[in-house]
mmCIF file of C-alpha atoms in Angstrom:
data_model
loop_
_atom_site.group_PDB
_atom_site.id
_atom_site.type_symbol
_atom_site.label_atom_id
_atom_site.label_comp_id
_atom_site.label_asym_id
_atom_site.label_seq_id
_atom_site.Cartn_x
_atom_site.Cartn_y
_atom_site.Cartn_z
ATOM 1 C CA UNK A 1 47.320 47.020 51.628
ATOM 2 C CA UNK A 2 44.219 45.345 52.698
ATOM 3 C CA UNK A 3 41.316 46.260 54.122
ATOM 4 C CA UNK A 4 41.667 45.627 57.916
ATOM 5 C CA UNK A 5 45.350 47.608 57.562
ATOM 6 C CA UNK A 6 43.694 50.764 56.140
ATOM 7 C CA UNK A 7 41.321 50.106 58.796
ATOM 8 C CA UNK A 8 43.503 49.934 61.830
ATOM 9 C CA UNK A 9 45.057 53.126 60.329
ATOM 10 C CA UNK A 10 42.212 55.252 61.187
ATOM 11 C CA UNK A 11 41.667 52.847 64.679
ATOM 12 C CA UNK A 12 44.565 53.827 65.937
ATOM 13 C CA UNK A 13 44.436 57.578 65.591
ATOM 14 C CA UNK A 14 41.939 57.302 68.470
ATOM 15 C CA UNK A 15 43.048 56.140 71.801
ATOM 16 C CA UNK A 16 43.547 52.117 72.444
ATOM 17 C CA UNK A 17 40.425 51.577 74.786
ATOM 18 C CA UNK A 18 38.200 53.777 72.388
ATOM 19 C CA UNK A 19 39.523 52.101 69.008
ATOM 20 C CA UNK A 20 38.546 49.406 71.229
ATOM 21 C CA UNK A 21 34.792 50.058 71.605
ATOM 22 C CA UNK A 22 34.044 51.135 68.487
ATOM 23 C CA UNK A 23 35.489 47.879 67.093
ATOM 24 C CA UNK A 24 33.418 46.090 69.678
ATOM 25 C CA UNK A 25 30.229 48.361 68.801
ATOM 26 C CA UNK A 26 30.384 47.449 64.868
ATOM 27 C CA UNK A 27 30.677 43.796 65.066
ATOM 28 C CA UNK A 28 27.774 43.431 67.600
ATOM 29 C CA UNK A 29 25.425 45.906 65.709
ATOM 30 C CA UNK A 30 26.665 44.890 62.246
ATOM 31 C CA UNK A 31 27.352 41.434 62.329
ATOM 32 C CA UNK A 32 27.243 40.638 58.868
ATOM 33 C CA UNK A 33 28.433 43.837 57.220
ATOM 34 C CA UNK A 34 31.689 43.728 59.530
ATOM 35 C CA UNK A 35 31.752 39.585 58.284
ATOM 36 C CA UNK A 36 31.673 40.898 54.590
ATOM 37 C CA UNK A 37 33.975 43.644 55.138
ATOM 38 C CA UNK A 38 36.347 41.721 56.984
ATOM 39 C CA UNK A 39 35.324 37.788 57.259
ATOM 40 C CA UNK A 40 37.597 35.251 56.030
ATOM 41 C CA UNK A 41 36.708 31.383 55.489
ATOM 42 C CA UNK A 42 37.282 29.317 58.193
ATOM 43 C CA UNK A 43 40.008 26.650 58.311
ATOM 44 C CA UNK A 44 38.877 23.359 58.740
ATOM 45 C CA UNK A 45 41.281 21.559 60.594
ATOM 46 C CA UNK A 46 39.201 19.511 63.526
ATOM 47 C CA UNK A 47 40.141 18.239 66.621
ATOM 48 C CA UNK A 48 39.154 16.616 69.621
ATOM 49 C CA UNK A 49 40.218 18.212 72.833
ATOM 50 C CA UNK A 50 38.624 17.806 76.216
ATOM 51 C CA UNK A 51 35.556 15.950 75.001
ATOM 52 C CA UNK A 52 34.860 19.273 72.164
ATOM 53 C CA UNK A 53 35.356 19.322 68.722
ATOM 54 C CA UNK A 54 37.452 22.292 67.151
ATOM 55 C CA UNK A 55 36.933 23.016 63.572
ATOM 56 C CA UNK A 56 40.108 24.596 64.262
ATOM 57 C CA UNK A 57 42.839 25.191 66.256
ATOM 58 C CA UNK A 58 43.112 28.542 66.582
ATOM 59 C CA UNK A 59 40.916 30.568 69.115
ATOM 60 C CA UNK A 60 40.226 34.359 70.483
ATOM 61 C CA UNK A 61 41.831 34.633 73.684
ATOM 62 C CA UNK A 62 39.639 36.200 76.834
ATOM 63 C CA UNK A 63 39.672 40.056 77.444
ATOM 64 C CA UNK A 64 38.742 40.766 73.854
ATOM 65 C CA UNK A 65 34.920 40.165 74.472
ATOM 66 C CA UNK A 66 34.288 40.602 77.637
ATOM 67 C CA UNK A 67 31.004 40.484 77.661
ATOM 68 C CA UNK A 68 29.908 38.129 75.103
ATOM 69 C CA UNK A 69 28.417 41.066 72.796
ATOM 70 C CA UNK A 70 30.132 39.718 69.384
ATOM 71 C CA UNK A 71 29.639 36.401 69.084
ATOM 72 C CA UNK A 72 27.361 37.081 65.984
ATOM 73 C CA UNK A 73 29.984 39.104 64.359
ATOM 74 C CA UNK A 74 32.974 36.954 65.674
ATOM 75 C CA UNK A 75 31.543 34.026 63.698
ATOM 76 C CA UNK A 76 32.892 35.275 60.535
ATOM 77 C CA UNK A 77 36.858 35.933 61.297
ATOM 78 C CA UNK A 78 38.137 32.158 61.032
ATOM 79 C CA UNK A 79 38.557 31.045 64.250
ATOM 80 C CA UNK A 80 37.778 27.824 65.779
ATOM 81 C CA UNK A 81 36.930 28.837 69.145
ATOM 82 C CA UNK A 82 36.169 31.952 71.198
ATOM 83 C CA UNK A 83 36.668 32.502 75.037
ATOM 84 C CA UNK A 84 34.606 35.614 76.537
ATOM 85 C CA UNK A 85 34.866 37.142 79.748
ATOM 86 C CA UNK A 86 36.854 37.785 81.930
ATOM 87 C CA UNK A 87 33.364 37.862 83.579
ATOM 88 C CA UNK A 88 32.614 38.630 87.094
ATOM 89 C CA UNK A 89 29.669 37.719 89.568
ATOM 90 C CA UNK A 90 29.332 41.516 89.747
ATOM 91 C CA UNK A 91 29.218 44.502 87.083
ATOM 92 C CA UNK A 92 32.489 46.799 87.715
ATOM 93 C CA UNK A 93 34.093 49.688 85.784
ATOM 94 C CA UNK A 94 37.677 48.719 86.585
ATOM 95 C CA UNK A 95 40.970 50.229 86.877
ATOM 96 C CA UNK A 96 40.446 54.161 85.892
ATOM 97 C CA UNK A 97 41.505 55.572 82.080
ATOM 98 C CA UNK A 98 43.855 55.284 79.939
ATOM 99 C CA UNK A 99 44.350 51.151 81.079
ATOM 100 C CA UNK A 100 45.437 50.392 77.395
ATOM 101 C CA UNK A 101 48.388 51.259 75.844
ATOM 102 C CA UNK A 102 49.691 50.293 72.254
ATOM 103 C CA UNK A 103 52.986 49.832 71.695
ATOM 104 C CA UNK A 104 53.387 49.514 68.007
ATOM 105 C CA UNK A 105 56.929 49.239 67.265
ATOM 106 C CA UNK A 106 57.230 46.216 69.010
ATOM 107 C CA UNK A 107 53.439 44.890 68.245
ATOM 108 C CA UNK A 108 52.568 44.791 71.922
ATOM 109 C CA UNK A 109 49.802 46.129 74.122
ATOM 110 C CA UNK A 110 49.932 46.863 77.911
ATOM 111 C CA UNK A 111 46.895 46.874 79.471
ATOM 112 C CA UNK A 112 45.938 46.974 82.972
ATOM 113 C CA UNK A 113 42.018 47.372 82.718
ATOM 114 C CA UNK A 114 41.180 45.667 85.881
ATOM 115 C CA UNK A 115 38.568 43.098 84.563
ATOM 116 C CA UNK A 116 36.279 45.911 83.592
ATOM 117 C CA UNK A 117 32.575 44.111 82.820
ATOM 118 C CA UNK A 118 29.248 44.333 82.649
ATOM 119 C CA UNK A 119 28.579 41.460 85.196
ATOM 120 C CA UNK A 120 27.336 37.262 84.526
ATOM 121 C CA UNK A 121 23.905 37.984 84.204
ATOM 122 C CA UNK A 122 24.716 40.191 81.372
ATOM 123 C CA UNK A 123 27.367 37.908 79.531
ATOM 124 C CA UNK A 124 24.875 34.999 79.963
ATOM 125 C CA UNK A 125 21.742 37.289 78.295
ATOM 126 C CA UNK A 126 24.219 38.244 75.607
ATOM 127 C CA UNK A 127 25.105 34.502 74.917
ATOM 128 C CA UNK A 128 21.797 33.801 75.103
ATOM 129 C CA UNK A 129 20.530 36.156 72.336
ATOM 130 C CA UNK A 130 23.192 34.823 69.964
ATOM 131 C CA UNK A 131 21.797 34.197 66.694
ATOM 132 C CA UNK A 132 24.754 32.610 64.841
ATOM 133 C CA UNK A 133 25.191 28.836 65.828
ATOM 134 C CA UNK A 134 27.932 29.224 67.734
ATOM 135 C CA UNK A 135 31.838 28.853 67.519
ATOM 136 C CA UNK A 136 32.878 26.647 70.750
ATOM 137 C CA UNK A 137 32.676 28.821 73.514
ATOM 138 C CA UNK A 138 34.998 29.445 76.507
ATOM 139 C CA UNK A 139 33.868 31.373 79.328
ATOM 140 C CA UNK A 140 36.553 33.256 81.500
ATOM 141 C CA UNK A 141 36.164 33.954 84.972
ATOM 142 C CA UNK A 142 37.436 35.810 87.887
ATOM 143 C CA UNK A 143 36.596 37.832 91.122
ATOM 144 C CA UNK A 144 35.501 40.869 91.924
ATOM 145 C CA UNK A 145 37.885 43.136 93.253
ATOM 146 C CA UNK A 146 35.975 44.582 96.112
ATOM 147 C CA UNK A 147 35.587 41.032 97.273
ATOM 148 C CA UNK A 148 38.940 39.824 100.029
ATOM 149 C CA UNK A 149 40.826 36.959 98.491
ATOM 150 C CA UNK A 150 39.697 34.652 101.586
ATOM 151 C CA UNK A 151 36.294 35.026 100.024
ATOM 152 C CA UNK A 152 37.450 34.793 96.364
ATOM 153 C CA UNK A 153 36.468 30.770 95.407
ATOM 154 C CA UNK A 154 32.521 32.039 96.417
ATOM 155 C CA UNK A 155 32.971 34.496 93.562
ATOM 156 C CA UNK A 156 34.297 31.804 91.146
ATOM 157 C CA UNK A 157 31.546 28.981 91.914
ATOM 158 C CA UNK A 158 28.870 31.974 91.656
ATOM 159 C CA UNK A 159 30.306 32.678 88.050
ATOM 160 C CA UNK A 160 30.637 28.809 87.014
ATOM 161 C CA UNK A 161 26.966 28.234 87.853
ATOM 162 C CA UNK A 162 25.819 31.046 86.054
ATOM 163 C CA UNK A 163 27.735 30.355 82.976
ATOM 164 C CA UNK A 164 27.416 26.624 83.482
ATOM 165 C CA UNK A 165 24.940 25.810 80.301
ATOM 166 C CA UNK A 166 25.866 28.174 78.094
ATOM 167 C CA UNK A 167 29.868 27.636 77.744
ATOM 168 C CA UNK A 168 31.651 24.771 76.029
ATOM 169 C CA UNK A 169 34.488 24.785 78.763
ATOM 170 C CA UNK A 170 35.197 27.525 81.335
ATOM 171 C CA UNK A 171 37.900 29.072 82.084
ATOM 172 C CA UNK A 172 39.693 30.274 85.950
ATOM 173 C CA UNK A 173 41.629 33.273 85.881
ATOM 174 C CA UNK A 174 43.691 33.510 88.862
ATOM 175 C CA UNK A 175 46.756 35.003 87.233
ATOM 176 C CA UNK A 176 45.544 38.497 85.701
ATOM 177 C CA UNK A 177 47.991 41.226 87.451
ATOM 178 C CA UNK A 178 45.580 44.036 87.350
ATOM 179 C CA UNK A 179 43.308 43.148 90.062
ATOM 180 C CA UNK A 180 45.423 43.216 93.725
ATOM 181 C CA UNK A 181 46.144 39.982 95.482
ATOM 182 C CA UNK A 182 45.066 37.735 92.478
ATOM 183 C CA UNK A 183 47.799 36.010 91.901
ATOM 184 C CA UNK A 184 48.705 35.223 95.635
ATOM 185 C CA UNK A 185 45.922 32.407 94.652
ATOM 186 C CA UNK A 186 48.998 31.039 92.673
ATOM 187 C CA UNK A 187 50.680 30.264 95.749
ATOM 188 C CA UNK A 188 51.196 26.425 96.627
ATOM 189 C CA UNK A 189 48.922 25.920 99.883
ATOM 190 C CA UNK A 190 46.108 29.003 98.381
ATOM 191 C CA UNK A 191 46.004 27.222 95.061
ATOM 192 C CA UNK A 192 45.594 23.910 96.673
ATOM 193 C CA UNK A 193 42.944 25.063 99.047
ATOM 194 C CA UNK A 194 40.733 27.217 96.446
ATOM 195 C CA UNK A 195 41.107 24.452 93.553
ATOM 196 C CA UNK A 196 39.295 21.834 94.859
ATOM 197 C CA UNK A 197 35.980 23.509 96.182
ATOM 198 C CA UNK A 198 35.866 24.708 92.209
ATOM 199 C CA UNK A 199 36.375 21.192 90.857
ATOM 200 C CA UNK A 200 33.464 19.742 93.453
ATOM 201 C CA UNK A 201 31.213 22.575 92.222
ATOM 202 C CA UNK A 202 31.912 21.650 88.263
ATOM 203 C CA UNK A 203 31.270 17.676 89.398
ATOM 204 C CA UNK A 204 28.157 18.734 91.278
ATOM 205 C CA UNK A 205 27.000 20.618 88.389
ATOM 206 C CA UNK A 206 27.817 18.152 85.286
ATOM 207 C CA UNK A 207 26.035 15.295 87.507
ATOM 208 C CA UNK A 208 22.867 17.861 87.862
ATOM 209 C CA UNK A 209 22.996 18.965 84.657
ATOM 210 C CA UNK A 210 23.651 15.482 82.847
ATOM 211 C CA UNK A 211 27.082 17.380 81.173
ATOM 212 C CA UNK A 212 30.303 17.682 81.596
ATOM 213 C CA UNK A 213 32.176 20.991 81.025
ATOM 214 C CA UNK A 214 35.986 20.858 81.136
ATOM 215 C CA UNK A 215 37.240 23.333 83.638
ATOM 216 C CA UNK A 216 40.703 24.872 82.577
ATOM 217 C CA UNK A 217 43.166 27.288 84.879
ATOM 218 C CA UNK A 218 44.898 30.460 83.297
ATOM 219 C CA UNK A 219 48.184 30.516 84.580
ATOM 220 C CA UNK A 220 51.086 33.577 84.919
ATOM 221 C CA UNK A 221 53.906 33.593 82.888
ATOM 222 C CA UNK A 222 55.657 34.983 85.470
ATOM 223 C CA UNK A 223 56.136 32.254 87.791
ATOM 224 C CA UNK A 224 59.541 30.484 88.784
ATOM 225 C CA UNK A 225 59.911 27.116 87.425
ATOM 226 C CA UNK A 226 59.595 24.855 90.740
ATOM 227 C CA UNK A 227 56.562 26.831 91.099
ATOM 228 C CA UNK A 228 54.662 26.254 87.948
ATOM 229 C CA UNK A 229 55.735 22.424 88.155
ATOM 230 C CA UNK A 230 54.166 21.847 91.619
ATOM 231 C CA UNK A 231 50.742 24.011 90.136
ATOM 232 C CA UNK A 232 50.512 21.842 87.268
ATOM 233 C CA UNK A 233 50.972 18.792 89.069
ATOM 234 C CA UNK A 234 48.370 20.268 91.802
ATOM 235 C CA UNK A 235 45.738 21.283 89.104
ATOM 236 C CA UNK A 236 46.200 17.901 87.258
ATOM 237 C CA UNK A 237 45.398 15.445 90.026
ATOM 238 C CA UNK A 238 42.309 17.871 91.663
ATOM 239 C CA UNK A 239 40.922 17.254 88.252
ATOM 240 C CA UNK A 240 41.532 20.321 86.483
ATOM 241 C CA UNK A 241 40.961 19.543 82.360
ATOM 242 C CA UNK A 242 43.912 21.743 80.932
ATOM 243 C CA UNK A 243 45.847 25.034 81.379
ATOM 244 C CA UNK A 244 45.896 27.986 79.613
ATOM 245 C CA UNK A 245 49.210 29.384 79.281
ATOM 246 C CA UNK A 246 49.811 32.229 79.879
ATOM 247 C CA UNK A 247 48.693 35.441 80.615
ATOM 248 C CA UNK A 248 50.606 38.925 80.694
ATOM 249 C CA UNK A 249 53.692 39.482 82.211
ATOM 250 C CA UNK A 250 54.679 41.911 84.807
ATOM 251 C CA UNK A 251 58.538 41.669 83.610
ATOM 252 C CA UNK A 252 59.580 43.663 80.925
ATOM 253 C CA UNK A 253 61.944 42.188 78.767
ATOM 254 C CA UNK A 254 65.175 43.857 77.138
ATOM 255 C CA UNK A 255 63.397 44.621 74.056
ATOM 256 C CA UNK A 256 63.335 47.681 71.238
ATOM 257 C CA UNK A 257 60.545 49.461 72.316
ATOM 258 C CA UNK A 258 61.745 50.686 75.593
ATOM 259 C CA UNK A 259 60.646 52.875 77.004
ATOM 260 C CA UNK A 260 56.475 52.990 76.491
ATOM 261 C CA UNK A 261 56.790 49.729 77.731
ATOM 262 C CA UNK A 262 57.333 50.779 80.989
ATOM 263 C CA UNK A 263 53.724 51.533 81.723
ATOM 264 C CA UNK A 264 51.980 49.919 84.147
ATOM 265 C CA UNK A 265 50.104 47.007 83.966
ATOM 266 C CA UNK A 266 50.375 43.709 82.378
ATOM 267 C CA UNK A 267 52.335 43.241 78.741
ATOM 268 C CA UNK A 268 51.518 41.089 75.976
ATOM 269 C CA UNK A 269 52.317 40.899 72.195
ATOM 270 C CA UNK A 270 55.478 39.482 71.022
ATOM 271 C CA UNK A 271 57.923 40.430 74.004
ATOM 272 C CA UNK A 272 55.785 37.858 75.972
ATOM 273 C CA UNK A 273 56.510 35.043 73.195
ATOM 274 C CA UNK A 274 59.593 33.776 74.303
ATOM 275 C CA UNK A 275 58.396 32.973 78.053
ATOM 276 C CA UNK A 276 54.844 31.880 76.684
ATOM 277 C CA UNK A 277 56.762 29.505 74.694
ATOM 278 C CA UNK A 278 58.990 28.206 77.510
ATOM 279 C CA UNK A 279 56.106 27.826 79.845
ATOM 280 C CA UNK A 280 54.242 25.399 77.269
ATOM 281 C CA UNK A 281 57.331 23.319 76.965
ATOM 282 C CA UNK A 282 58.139 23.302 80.441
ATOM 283 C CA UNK A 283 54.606 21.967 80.818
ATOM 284 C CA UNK A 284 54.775 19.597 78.097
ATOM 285 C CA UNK A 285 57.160 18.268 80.066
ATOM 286 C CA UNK A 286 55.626 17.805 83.491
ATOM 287 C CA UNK A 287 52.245 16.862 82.712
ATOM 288 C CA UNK A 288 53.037 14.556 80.051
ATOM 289 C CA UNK A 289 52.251 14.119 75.998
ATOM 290 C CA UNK A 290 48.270 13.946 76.611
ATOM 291 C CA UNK A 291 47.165 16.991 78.960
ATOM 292 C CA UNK A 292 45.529 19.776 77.247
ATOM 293 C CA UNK A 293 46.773 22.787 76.817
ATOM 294 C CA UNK A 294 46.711 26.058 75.516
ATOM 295 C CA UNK A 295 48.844 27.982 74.232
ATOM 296 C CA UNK A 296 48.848 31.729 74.100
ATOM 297 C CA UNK A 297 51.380 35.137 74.278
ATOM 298 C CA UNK A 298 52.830 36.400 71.302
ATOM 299 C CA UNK A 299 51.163 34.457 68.964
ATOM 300 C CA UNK A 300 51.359 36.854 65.575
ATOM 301 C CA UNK A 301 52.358 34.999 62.642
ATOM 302 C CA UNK A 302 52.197 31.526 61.354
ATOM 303 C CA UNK A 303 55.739 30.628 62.318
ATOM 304 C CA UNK A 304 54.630 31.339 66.003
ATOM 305 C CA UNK A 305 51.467 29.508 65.472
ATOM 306 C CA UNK A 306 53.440 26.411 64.458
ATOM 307 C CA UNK A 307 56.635 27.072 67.040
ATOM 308 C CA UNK A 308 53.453 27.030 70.452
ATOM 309 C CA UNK A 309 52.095 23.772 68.651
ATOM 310 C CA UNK A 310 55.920 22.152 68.470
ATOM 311 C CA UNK A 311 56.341 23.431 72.075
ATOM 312 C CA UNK A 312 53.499 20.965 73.050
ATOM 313 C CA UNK A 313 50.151 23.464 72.656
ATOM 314 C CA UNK A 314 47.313 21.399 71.580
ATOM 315 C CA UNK A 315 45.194 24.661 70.853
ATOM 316 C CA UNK A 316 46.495 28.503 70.368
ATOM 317 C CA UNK A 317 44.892 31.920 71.064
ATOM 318 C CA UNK A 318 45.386 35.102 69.384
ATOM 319 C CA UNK A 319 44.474 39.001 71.046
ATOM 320 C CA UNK A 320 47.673 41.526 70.991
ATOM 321 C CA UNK A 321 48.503 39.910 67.049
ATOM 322 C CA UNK A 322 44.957 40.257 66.750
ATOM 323 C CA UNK A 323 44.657 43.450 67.007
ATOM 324 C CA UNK A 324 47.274 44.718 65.196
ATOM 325 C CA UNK A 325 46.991 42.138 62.079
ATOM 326 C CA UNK A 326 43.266 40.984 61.539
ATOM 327 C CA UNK A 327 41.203 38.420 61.219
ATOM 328 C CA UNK A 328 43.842 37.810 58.485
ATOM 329 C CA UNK A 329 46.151 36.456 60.886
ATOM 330 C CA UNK A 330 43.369 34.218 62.135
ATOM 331 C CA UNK A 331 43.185 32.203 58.782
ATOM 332 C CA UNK A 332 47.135 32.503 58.426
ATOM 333 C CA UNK A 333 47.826 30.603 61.750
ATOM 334 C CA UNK A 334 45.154 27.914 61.299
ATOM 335 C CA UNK A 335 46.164 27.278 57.529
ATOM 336 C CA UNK A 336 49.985 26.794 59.261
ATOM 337 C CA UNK A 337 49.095 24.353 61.816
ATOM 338 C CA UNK A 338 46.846 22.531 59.464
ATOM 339 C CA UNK A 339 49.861 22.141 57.277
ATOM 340 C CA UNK A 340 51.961 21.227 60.197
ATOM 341 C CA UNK A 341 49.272 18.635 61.374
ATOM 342 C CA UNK A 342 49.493 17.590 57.832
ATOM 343 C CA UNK A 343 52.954 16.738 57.625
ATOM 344 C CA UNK A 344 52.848 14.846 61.297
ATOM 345 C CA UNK A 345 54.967 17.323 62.374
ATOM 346 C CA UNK A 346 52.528 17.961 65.704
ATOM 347 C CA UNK A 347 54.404 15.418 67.717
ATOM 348 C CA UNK A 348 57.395 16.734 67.110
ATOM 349 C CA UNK A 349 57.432 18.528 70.124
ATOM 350 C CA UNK A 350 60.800 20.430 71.311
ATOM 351 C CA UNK A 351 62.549 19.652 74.589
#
């Protein structure tokens, strides 16, 4: 048994969200005891996506740091790229407790904590105050829920010229299902209207600021497939520099841990994998062999690590696995698509 398993045995005698904290509270007070307790070598396996270089491509997936308080202690676990946030122009407590639930016999989570935050101004100071050179950073953002979804873009270009010179790329998240009416900016003439003003802002800004900071879209797994064809295409010609793909699901899929999955909210973990999966491909397919994307849901072992990258994922992200195997699994997926990469197996992509 290692150490991060004799760990998560006392972490999950408490409840989710407070396991949660405390986790949270240890790596961003003790950056370099948590490192030594629990650090593991980074992979180095570069690549060049959107104009950054990854050491590696294996990354933390938004909603685990929301506020950009770890980045000192996040350094240490392996990965080649973290993405904070979701972060919103406002500070706001959420959906009420409990909003987290494990489900353990089928290594999922369902969560629906509402983007819960401490607000831009305080994700940017924490950034800010970062000792450790950093890992690539993605910044995640998204609205406030107070504000009406006619309003919502203001939110969004608010947030992207806040975070603007402190993130590597940023990240739109218009697909959570925890915050009402989000993902009615999915639909066909919304997305089309609210995309645009959000790509003129990121031009505006990378001429001002002499830099260029890809601007990605986190989609919804949940989406029929006309519909996520005609998004992609939309996203891809307003200029949009990948997708992320995907975030939680609203279904719930015939699976052996019925019925705590029933709780309400979004689920990840590996009953999402399948659909993550088929999303990537399906995307692979529409946007062509050189779009970015990202790949994330389910990802918990190598084998699904390499099966996203096969699918067509340039770059994978880790959270539910995360939490229930370690920064262990972090090293374990980047040593597996390094050997994949290796082999020239990476453009062997299913169809």
């Amino acid at each position: 048994m290692n150490l991060y398993s004799l760990a998560r045995a006392i972490l999950f005698r408490l409840d989710a969200e407070h396991s949660h904290d405390l986790v949270l509270h240890m790596l961003s007070r003790y950056p370099s005891v948590m490192g030594l307790v629990f650090g593991c070598p980074i992979v180095d396996d570069p690549v060049d996506l959107m104009g950054l270089h990854f050491p590696n491509r294996v990354g933390l997936a938004a909603g685990w740091d929301k506020d950009g308080c770890c980045l000192d202690g996040l350094k240490h676990l392996g990965f080649g790229f973290v993405e904070i946030g979701t972060v919103t122009p406002r500070p706001q407590s959420g959906n009420p407790r409990p909003r987290l639930f494990r489900i353990p016999q089928c290594d999922a989570l369902v969560n629906r904590m509402g983007f819960n935050n401490a607000g831009v101004d305080a994700l940017v100071k924490n950034v800010r105050k970062s000792k450790s050179s950093r890992h690539i950073l993605g910044v995640n953002i998204g609205k406030n829920a107070a504000t009406p979804l006619n309003k919502a873009v203001e939110d969004y270009i608010e947030s992207l010229n806040a975070v603007f010179e402190i993130a590597d790329y940023v990240a739109v998240n218009i697909s959570s299902p925890n915050t009402p009416g989000l993902r009615n900016l999915q639909g066909h003439d919304e997305f089309l209207a609210f995309i645009g003003p959000i790509c003129r802002e990121r031009d505006r800004l990378s001429e001002l600021f002499g830099i260029r900071r890809p601007l990605l879209v986190k989609i919804s797994p949940d989406m029929e497939c006309l519909q996520l064809e005609w998004m992609a295409q939309i996203a891809q010609d307003a200029g949009i520099d990948g997708l992320i793909a995907t975030n939680t699901t609203v279904a719930r899929p015939d699976f052996d841990c019925q019925p705590a999955i029933q709780q309400a909210g979004g689920l990840s973990g590996r009953p999402l994998r399948p659909r993550a999966e088929a999303v990537i491909r399906r995307l692979r397919e529409v946007l062509g062999p050189h779009f970015p994307l990202i790949g994330v849901g389910g990802v918990d072992s190598a084998i699904s690590a390499q099966d996203r990258i096969r699918a067509g994922a340039d770059l994978v992200q880790v959270f539910t696995g995360f939490v229930y195997h370690g920064p262990h699994l972090v090293h374990e997926c980047a040593d597996a698509i390094a050997e994949l990469n290796s082999s020239g197996s990476e453009m062997s992509i299913d169809t």
